[in-house]
PDB file of C-alpha atoms in Angstrom:
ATOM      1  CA  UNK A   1      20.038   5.092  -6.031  1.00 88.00           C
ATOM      2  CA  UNK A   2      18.386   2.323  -3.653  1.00 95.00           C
ATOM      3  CA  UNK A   3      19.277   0.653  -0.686  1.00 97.00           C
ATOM      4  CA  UNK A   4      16.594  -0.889   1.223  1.00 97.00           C
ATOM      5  CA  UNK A   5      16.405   0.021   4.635  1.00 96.00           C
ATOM      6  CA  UNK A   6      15.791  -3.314   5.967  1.00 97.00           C
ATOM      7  CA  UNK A   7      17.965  -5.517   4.422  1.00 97.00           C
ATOM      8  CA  UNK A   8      20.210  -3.094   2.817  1.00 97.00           C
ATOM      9  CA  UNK A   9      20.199  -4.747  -0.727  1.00 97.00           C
ATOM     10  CA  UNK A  10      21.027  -2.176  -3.736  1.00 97.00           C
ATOM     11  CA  UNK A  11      19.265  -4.664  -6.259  1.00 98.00           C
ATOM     12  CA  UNK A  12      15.639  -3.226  -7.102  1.00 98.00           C
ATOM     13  CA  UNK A  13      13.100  -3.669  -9.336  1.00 98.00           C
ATOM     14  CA  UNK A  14       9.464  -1.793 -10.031  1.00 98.00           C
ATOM     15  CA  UNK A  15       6.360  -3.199  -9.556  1.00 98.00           C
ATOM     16  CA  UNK A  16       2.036  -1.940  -9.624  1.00 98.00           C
ATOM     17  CA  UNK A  17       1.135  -3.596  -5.918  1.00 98.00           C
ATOM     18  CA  UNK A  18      -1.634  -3.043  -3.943  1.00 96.00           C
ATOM     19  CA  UNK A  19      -1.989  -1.974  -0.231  1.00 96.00           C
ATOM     20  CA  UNK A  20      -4.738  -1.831   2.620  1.00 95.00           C
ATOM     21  CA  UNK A  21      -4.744   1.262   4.382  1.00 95.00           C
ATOM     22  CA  UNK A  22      -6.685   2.011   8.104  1.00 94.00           C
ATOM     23  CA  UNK A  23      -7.488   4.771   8.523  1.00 92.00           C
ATOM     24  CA  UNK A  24      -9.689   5.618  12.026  1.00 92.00           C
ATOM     25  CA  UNK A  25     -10.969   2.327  11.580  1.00 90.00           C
ATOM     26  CA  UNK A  26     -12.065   1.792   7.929  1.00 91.00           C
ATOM     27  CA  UNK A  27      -9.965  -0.296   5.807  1.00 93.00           C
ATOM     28  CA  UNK A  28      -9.256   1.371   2.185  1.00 95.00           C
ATOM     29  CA  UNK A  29      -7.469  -1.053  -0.728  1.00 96.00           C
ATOM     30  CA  UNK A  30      -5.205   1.072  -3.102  1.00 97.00           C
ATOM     31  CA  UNK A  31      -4.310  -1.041  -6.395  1.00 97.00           C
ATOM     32  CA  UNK A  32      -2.203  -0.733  -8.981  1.00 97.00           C
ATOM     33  CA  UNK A  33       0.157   1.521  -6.951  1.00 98.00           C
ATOM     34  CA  UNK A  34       3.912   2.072  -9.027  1.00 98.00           C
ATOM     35  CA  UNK A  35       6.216   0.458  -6.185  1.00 98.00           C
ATOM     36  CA  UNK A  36       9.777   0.064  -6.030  1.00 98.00           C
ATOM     37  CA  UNK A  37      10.729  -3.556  -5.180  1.00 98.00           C
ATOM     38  CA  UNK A  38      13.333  -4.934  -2.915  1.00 98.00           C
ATOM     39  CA  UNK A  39      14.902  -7.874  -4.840  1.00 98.00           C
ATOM     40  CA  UNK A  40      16.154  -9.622  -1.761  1.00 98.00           C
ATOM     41  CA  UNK A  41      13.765  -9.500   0.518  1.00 98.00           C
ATOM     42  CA  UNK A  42      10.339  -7.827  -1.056  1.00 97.00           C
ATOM     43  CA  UNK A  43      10.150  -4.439   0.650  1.00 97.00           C
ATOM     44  CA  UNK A  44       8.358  -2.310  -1.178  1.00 97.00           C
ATOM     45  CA  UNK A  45       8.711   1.482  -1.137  1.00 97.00           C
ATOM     46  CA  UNK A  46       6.841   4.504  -2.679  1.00 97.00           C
ATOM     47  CA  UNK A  47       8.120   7.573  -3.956  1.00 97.00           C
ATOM     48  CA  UNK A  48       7.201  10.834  -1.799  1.00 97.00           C
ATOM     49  CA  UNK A  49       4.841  12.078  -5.248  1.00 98.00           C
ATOM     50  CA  UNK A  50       3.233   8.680  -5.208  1.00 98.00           C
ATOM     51  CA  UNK A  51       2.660   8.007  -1.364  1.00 98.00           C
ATOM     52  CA  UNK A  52       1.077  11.790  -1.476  1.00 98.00           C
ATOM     53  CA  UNK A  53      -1.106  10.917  -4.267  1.00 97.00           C
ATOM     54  CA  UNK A  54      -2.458   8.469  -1.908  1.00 97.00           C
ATOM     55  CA  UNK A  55      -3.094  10.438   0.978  1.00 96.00           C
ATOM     56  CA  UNK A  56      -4.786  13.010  -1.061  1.00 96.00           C
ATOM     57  CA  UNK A  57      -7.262  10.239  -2.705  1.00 95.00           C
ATOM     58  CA  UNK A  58      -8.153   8.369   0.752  1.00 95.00           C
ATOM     59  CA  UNK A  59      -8.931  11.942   2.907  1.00 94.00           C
ATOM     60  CA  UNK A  60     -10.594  13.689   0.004  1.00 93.00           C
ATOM     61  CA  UNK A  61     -14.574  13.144  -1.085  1.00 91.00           C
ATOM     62  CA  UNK A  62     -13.934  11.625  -4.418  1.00 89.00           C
ATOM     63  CA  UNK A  63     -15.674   7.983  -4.319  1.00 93.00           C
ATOM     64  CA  UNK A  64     -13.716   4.307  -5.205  1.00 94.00           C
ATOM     65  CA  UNK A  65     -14.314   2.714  -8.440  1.00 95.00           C
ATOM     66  CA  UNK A  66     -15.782  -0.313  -6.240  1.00 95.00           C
ATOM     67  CA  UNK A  67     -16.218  -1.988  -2.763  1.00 94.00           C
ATOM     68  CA  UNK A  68     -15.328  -5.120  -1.656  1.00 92.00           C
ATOM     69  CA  UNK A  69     -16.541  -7.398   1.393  1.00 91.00           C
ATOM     70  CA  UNK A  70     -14.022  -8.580   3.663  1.00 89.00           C
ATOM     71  CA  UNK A  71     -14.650 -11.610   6.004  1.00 91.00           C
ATOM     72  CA  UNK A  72     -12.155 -11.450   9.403  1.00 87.00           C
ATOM     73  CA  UNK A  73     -10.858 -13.727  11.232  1.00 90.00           C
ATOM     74  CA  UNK A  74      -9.177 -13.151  14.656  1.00 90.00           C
ATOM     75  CA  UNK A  75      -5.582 -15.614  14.763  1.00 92.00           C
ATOM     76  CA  UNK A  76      -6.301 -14.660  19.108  1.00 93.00           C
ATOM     77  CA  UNK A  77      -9.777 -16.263  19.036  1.00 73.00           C
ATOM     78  CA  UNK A  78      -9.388 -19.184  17.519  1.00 63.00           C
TER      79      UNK A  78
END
């Protein structure tokens, strides 16, 4: 069963997100991951199977299906 642990809703529903992940440094986008969704206030949470999944993919040598190029901005600097 669900409860979020920020707002404590019950109400849920699943969605394929995507999340940026640093790691030392180097920025790694992960789409299409199987989420469960906070109906109240968003939060989104992944299973222990899938969140290991992920951890496997980003430290092992297997290459992405593509790479992107990310401008930055600094919110301090301006």
């Amino acid at each position: 069963m669900f409860k979020c642990h920020v707002c404590g809703s019950e109400e849920s529903y699943t969605e394929y997100v995507s999340e940026v992940f640093n790691i030392q440094g180097k920025f790694h986008l992960v789409e299409n991951i199987p989420a469960t969704v906070c109906s109240c206030c968003g939060e989104e949470v992944f299973s222990r199977e899938t969140t290991e999944r992920i951890r496997v993919m980003l430290h092992s040598e297997d290459k992405p299906i593509r790479s992107i190029y990310v401008d930055v901005f600094s919110y301090i600097d301006s």
